[in-house]
Structure formats: C-alpha cells, structure tokens
mmCIF file of C-alpha atoms in Angstrom:
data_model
loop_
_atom_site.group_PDB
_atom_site.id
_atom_site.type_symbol
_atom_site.label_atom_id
_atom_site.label_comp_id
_atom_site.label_asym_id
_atom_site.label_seq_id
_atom_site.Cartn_x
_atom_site.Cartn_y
_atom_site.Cartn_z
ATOM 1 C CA UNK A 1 -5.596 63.128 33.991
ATOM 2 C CA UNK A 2 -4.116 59.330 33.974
ATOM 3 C CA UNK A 3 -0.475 59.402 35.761
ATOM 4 C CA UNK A 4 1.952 58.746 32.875
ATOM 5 C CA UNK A 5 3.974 55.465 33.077
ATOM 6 C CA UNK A 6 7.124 55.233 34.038
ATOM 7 C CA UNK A 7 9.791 55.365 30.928
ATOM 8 C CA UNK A 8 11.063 52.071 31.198
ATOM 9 C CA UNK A 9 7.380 50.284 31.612
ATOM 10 C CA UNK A 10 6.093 49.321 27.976
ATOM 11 C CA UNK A 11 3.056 50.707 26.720
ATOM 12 C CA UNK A 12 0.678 48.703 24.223
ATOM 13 C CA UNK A 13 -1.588 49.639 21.780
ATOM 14 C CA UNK A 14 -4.694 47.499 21.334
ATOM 15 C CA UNK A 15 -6.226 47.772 18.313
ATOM 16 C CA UNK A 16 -9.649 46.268 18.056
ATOM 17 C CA UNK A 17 -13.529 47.216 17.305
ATOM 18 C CA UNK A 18 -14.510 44.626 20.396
ATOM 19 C CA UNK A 19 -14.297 45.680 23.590
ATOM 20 C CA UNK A 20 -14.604 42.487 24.970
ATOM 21 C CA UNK A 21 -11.485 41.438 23.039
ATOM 22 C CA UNK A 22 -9.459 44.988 24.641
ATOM 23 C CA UNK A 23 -10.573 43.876 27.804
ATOM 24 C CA UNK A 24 -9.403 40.390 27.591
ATOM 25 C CA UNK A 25 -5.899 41.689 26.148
ATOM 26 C CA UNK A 26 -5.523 43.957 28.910
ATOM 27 C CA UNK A 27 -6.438 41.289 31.558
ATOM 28 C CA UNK A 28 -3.278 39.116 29.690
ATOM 29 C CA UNK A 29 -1.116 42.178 30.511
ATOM 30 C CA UNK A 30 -2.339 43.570 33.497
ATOM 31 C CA UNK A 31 0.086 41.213 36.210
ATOM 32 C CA UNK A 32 3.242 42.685 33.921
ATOM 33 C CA UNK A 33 2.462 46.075 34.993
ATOM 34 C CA UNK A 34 2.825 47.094 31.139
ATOM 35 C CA UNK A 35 0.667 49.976 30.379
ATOM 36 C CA UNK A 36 -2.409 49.657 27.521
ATOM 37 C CA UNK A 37 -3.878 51.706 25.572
ATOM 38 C CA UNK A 38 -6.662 51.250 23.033
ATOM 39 C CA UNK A 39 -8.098 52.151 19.525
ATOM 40 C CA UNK A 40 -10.871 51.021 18.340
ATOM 41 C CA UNK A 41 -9.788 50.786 14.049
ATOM 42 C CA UNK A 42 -6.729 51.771 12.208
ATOM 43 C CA UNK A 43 -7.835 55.253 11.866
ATOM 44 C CA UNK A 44 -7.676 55.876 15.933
ATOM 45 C CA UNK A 45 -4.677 53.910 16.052
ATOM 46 C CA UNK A 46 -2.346 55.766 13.293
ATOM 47 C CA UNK A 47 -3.639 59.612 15.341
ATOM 48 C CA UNK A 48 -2.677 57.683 18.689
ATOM 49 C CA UNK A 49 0.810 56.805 17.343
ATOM 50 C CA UNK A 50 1.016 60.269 16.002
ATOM 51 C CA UNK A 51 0.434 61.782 19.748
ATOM 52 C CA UNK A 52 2.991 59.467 21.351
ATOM 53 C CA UNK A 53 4.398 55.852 19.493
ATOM 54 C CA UNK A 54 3.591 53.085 21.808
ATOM 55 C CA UNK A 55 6.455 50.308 22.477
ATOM 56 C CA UNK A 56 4.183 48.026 20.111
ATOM 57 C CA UNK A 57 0.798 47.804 18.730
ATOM 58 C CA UNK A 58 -1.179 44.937 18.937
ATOM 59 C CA UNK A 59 -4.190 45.091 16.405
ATOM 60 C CA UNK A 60 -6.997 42.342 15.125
ATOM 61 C CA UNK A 61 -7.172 41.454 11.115
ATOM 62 C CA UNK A 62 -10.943 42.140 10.970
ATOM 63 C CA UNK A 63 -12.215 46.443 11.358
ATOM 64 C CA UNK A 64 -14.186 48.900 10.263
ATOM 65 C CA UNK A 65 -12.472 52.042 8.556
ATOM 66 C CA UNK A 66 -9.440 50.697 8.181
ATOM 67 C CA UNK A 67 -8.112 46.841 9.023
ATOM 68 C CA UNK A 68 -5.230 45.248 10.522
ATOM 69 C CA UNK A 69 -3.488 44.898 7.186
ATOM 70 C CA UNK A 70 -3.983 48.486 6.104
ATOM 71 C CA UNK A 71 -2.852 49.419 9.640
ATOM 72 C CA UNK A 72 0.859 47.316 9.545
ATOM 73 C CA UNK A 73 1.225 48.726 6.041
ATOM 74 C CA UNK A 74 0.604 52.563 7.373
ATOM 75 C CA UNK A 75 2.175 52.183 10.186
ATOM 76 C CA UNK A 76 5.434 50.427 8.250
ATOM 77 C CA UNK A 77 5.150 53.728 6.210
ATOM 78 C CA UNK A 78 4.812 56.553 8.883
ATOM 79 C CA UNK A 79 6.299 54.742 11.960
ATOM 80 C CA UNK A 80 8.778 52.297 11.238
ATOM 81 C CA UNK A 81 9.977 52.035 14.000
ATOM 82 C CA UNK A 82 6.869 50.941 16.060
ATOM 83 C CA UNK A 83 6.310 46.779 15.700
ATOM 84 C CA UNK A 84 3.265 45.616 14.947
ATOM 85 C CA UNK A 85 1.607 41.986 16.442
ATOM 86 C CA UNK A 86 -1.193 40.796 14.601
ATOM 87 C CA UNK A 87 -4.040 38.961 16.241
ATOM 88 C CA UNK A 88 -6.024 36.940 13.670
ATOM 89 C CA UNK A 89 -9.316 34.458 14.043
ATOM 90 C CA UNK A 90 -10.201 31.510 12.278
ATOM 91 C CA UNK A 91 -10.564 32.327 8.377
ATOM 92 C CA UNK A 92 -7.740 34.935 8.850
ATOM 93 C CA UNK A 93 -4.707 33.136 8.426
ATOM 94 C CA UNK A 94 -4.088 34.514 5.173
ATOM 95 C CA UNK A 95 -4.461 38.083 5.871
ATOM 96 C CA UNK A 96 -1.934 37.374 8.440
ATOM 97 C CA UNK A 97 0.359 36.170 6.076
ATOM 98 C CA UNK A 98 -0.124 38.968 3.937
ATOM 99 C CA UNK A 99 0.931 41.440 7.363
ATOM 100 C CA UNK A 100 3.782 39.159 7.945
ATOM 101 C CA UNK A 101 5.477 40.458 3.950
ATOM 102 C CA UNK A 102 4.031 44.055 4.765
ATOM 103 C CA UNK A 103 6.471 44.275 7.867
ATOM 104 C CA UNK A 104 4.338 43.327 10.886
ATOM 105 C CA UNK A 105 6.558 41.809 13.652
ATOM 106 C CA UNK A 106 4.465 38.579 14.411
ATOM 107 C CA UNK A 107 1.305 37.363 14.605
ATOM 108 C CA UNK A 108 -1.129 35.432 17.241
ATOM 109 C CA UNK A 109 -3.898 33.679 16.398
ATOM 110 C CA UNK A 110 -7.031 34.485 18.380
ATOM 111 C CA UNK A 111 -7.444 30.643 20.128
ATOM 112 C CA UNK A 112 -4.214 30.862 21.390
ATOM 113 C CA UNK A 113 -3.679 34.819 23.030
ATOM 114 C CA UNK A 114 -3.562 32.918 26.541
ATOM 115 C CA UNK A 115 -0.472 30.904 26.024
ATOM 116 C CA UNK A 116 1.188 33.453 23.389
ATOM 117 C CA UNK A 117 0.529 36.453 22.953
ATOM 118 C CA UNK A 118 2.752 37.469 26.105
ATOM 119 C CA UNK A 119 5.831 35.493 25.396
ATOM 120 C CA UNK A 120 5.469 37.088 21.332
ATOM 121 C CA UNK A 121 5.597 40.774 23.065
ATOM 122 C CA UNK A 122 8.264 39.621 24.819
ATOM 123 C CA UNK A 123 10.462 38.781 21.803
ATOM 124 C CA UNK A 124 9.104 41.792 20.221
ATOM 125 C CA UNK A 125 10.043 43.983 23.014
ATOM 126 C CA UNK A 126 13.455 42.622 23.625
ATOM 127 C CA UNK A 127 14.230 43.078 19.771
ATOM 128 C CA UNK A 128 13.198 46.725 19.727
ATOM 129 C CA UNK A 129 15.434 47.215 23.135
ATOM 130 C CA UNK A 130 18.110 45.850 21.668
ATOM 131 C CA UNK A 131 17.907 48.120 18.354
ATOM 132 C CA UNK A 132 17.424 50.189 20.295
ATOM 133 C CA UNK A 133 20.464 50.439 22.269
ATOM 134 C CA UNK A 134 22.829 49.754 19.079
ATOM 135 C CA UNK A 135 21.226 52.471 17.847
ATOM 136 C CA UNK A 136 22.691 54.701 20.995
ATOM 137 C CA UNK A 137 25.693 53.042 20.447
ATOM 138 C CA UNK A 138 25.901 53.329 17.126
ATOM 139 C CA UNK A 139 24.915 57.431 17.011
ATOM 140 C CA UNK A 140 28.712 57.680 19.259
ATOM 141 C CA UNK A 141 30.302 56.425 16.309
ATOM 142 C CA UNK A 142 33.406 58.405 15.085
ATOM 143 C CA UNK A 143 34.367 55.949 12.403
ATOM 144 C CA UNK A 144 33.494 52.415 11.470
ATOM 145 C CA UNK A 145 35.121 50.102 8.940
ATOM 146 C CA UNK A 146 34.360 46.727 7.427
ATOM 147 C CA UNK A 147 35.386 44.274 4.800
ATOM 148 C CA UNK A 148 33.921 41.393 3.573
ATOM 149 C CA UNK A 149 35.182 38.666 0.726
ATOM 150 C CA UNK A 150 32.032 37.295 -0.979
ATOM 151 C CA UNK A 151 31.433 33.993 -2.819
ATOM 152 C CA UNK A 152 29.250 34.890 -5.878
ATOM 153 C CA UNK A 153 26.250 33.605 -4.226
ATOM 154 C CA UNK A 154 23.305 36.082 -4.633
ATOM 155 C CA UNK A 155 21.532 34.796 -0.999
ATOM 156 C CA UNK A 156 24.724 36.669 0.525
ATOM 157 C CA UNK A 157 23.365 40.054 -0.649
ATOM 158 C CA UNK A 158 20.317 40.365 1.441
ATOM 159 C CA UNK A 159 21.986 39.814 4.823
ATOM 160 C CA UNK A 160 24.999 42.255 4.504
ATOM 161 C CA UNK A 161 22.484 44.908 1.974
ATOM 162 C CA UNK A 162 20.253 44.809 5.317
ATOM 163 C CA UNK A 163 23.520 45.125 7.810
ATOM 164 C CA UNK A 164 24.740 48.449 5.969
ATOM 165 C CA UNK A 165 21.417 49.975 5.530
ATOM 166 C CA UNK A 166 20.669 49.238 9.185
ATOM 167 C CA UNK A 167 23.684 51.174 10.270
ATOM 168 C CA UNK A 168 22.930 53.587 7.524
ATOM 169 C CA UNK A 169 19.785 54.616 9.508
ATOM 170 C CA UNK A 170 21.602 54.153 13.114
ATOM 171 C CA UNK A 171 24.618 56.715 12.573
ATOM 172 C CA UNK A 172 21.987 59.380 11.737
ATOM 173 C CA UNK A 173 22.992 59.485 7.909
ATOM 174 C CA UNK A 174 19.192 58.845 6.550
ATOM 175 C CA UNK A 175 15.886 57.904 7.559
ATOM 176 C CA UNK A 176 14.756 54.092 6.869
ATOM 177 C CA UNK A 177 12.949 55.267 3.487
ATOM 178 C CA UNK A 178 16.047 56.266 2.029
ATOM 179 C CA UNK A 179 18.351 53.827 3.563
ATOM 180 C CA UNK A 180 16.037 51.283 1.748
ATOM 181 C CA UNK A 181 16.659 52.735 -1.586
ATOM 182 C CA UNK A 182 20.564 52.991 -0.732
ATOM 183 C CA UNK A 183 20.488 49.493 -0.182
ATOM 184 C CA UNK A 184 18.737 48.931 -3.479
ATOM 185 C CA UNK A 185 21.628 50.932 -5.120
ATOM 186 C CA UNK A 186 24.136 48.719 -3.284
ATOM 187 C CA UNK A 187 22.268 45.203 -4.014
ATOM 188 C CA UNK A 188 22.180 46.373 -7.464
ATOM 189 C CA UNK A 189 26.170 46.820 -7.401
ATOM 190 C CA UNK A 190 26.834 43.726 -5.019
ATOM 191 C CA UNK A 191 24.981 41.740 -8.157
ATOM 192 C CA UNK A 192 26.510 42.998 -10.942
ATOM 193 C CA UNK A 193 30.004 42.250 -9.324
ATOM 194 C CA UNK A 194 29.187 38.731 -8.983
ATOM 195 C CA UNK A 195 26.844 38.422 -12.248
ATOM 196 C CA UNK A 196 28.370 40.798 -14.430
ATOM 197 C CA UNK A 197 31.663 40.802 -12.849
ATOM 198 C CA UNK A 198 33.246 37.812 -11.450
ATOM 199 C CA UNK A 199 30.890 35.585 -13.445
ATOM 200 C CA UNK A 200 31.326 37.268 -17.098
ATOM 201 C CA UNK A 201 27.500 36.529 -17.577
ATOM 202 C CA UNK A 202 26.467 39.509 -20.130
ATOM 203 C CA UNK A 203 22.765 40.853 -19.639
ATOM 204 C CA UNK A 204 22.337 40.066 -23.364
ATOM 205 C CA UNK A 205 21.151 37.078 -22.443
ATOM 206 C CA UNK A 206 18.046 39.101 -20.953
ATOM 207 C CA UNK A 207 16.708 40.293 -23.814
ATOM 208 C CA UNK A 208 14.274 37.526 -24.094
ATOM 209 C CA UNK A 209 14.097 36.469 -20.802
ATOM 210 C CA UNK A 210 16.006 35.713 -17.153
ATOM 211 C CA UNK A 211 16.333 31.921 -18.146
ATOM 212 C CA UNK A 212 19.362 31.747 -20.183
ATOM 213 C CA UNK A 213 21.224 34.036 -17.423
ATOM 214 C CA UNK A 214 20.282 32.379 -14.540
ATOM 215 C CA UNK A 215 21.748 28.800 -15.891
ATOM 216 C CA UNK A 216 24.648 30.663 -16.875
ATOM 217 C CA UNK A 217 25.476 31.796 -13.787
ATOM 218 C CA UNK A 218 24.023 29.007 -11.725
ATOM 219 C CA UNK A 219 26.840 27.067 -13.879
ATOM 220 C CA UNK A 220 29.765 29.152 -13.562
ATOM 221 C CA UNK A 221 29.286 29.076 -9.993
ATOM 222 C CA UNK A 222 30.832 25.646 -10.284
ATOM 223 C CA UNK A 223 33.719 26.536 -13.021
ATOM 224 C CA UNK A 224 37.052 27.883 -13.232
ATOM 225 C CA UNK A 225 37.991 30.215 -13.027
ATOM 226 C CA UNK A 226 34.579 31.834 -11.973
ATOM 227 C CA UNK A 227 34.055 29.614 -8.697
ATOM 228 C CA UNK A 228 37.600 31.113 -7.351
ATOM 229 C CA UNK A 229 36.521 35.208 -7.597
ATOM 230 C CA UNK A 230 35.526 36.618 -4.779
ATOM 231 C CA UNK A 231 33.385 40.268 -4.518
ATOM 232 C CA UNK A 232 35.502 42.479 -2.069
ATOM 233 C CA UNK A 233 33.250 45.220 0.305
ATOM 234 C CA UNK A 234 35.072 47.836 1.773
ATOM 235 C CA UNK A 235 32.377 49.369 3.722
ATOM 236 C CA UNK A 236 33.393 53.148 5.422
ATOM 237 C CA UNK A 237 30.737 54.973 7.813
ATOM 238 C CA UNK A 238 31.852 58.334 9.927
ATOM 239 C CA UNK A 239 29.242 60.966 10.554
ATOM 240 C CA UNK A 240 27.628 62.269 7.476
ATOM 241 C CA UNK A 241 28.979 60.102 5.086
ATOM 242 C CA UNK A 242 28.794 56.478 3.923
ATOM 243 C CA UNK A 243 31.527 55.263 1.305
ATOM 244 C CA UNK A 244 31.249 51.406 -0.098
ATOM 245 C CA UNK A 245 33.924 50.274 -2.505
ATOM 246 C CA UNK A 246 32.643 46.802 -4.340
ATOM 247 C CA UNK A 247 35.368 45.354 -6.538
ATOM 248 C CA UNK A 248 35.508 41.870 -8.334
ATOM 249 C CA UNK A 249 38.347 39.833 -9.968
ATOM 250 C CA UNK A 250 36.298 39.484 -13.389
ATOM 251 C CA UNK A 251 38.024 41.793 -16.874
ATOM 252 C CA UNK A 252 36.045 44.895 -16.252
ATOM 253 C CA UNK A 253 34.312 46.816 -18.933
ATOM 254 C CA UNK A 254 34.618 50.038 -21.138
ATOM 255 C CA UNK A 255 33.513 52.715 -18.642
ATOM 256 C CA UNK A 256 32.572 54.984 -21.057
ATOM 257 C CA UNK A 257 30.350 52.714 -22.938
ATOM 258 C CA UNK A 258 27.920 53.243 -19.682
ATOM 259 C CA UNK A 259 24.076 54.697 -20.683
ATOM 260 C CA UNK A 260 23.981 58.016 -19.542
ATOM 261 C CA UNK A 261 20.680 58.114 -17.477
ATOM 262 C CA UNK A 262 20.218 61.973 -17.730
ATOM 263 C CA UNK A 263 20.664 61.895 -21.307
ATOM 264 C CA UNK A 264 17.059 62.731 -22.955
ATOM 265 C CA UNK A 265 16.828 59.700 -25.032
ATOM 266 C CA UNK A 266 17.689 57.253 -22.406
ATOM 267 C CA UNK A 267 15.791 53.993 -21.928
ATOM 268 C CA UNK A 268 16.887 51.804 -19.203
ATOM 269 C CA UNK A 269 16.988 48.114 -20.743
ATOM 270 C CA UNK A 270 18.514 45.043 -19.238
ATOM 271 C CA UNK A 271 21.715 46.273 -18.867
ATOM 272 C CA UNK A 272 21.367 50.078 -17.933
ATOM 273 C CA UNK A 273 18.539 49.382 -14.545
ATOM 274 C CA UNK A 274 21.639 48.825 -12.311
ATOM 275 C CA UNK A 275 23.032 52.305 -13.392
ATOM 276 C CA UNK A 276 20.185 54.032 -13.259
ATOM 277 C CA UNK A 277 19.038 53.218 -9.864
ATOM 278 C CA UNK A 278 22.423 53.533 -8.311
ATOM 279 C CA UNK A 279 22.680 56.887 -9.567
ATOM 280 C CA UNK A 280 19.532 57.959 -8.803
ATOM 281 C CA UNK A 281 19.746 56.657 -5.281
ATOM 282 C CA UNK A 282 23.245 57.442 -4.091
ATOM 283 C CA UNK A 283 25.110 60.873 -3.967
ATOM 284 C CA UNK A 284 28.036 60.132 -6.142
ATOM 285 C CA UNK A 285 28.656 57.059 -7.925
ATOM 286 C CA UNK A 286 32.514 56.619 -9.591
ATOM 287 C CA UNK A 287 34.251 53.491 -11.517
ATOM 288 C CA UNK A 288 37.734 53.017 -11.758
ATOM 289 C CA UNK A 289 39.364 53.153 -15.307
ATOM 290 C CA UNK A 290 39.014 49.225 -15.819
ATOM 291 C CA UNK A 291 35.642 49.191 -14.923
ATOM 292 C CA UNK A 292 36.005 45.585 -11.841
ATOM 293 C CA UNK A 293 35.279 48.512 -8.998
ATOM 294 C CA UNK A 294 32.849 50.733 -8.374
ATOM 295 C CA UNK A 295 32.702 53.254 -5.775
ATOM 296 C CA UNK A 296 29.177 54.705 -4.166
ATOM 297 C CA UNK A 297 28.712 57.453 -2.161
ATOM 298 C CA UNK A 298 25.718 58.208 0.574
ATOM 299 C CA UNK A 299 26.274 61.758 1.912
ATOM 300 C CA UNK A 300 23.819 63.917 4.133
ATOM 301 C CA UNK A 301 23.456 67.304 2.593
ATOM 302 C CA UNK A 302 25.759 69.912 3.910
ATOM 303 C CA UNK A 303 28.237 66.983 4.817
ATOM 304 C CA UNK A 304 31.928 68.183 4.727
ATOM 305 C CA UNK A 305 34.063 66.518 1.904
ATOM 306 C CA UNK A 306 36.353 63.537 2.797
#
C-alpha cells in the first residue's frame, strides 16, 4: 500500500490514454515533490475524484470513452471545486477554447509542457489556496455587511453578482449550483434597477426585438437626469441567511400590476422573466409600496427568522 502524501504536498491527476505522455508529466513534477496520480480517460478520472479530489487535474483534449472536454464539463458539474488544466496538441486549439467557457482553469499546449505547464499549476494551485483559506475565514463569519453605489453600467453586474454568490457558497448558506441561480435572481434585479429603474427604459420595446432597448438605454446613459441615478446594494450575510436590498432613484411602478408566476395562466413575456426567476430562485422576494426597491431573500431551510 503506497504511503499517503503529506496534507500540504499537492496531488495531480493526469489524465491521458498515453503512457508515454503520464510519464513525461510526472518527470515535469517529480523535483517538486508533488504527488501524481493517473487515469487513463474521463471515465477513470471522474471514479478517482469520487475516491479522494486531487488538488487539480491535468487531462489531454483527445480520449477514448470520454474526452477532455466532457471531463472539465463533468467535473465542473460534480466537483466544482477541483480545477481543471487542459493539455491540448496541434489541431486542438479549439476544443481548448471550448474547456476554457466550460470552466476549466487553463490550458497548455502539448509543445510547450516543458516551459509551462509547471508555472500554470502554480497559479492554479495558489488560486485554489487562497479560496481556500477565505473560505475558512469566511465560514467564522458572524455578520458581514456591504454597500455599493452603482453607475447604470450593465459590465458592473458580473463582478459584484460573482462577489456575493462567492460568499454565498463560502458562509455555508448553499452549494455553488444554487448560489449560481441566486446570482441569476440578483443579476436579474441589479438590471432591472438600472434598465427598468433608473433608466425608465420599458420592456415594451422588446416585443419585437432587444434593438430598440438597447439604444435606449445605451442613450440615457449619457442624459439627465438618467446619467446621475445610481443603483444602491445593501448586501447582509450572517449564518443561514443572505438579505440584498437593490433600490434605484427612477419613479417606481404599480406593485400590484406584477404577473403572478404561480397563477395557472401565466406566460412569462419580456417583462415578467425577471420576476419569475427571482422568485423561483430566492426564498422570499418583497417590493416596497413604490415599487424603486426590491428586497430578496436566500435562506437555508430551518434558518431562524431575522
């Protein structure tokens, strides 16, 4: 029976249907004194990571059963937490692309594993340490509290959707899966503040198409009084419980005009999709009585009441 690495010495997971190529990966790794570990398709690999996750796997494009591709996707899916580092030949390039949007952590083409592949693990590794240890940091949390003042520029919404849900996932209130679709609830609110909100751009104008909205709003963006709003976050995480409070400076709306997504004849159209997803996705969603704030709820079930 092989004596088990020490905890703090990385263990990698070569993927690959050559065992010359394992070999020459493991010779690349052998003077860091990381430990490696092999599979010979995606198959092998995903019941590996299933017996014990390695600190990343390393896989080629190109297998039998199941390829790299397949493999980043699966693993994205069941193990999100393990990184993936594609190795890719010549004529691969786009495959690695393709890995790159399905969530693998980097890629190394074959020519160059000498010089790179090393120094990628590295980056890799030192990322998921760092996660990591916010993540230990992060599970201590009593209380946290944010606020943020928004320009209504959509490319803001990514960054701080991705912040929340990260610390979503960190505190312990949800796994990624459903942080992801929290954060769709709250890029769906974050949008209509600015769009809807701030912006007064009616989703009328969607009826036959995003054109007419998006030059709207692109112009507004430069107008008074539109240009001056800003989206307010209040952003409120203690154990159990996530609370974000997104308010603009626009008129607000007739809160009981809102579609009623449990109602049997409902059909989302352009302006109902927000609604429906942030109800479906969050545990309580609330507006105030002149309809500029909305208030969303994530709760773990069984939390205690604020």
């Amino acid at each position: 029976m092989p004596t088990p690495a020490p905890p703090d010495v990385p263990t990698i997971l070569v993927v690959d249907d050559s065992q010359l190529e394992q070999r020459i990966v493991a010779k690349l790794l052998e003077p860091l004194g990381w430990r490696t570990t092999f599979a010979h398709n995606g198959v092998e690999a995903l019941a590996a990571i299933a017996r014990q996750a390695p600190s990343v796997v390393v896989t080629d494009v190109q297998m039998p059963h199941m390829d790299g591709l397949t493999l980043v996707e699966r693993v994205r899916d069941k193990f999100p937490h393990v990184p993936v580092v594609l190795m890719a030949g010549h004529g691969s390039e786009r495959i690695a692309v393709e890995a790159l949007k399905a969530g693998a952590a980097d890629y190394v083409p074959k020519q160059s594993l000498t010089h790179d592949l090393v120094p990628a693990l590295d980056r890799v590794l030192s990322i998921r340490q760092a996660d990591a240890r916010r993540s230990r940091l992060l599970a201590g949390l009593t209380r946290r509290s944010s606020q943020f003042a928004l320009e209504n520029d959509p490319c803001l919404v990514p960054p701080l959707v991705s912040m929340l849900r990260d610390d979503m996932v960190a505190i312990g209130l949800c796994d990624a899966p459903d942080a992801t679709r929290a954060g769709v609830a709250l890029e769906e609110a974050l949008l209509n503040a600015m769009c809807h909100g701030n912006l007064e751009v009616s989703s009328a104008l969607r009826e036959n198409g995003d054109e007419a909205f998006h030059t709207l709003a692109a112009e507004r963006r430069g107008q008074a009084p539109y240009r001056d709003r800003r989206v307010r976050v209040n952003a409120r995480l203690v154990p159990g419980r996530a609370t974000f409070v997104i308010s603009d400076q626009g008129p607000g709306f007739d809160v009981t005009k809102l579609p009623d997504p449990d109602h049997p004849d409902y059909v989302p159209g352009p302006s109902g999709r927000g609604v429906l997803l942030m109800r479906a996705f969050m545990t309580e969603v609330r507006y105030n009585s002149t309809g500029n704030e909305v208030t969303l709820v994530k709760a773990r079930d069984g939390a205690p009441p604020e």
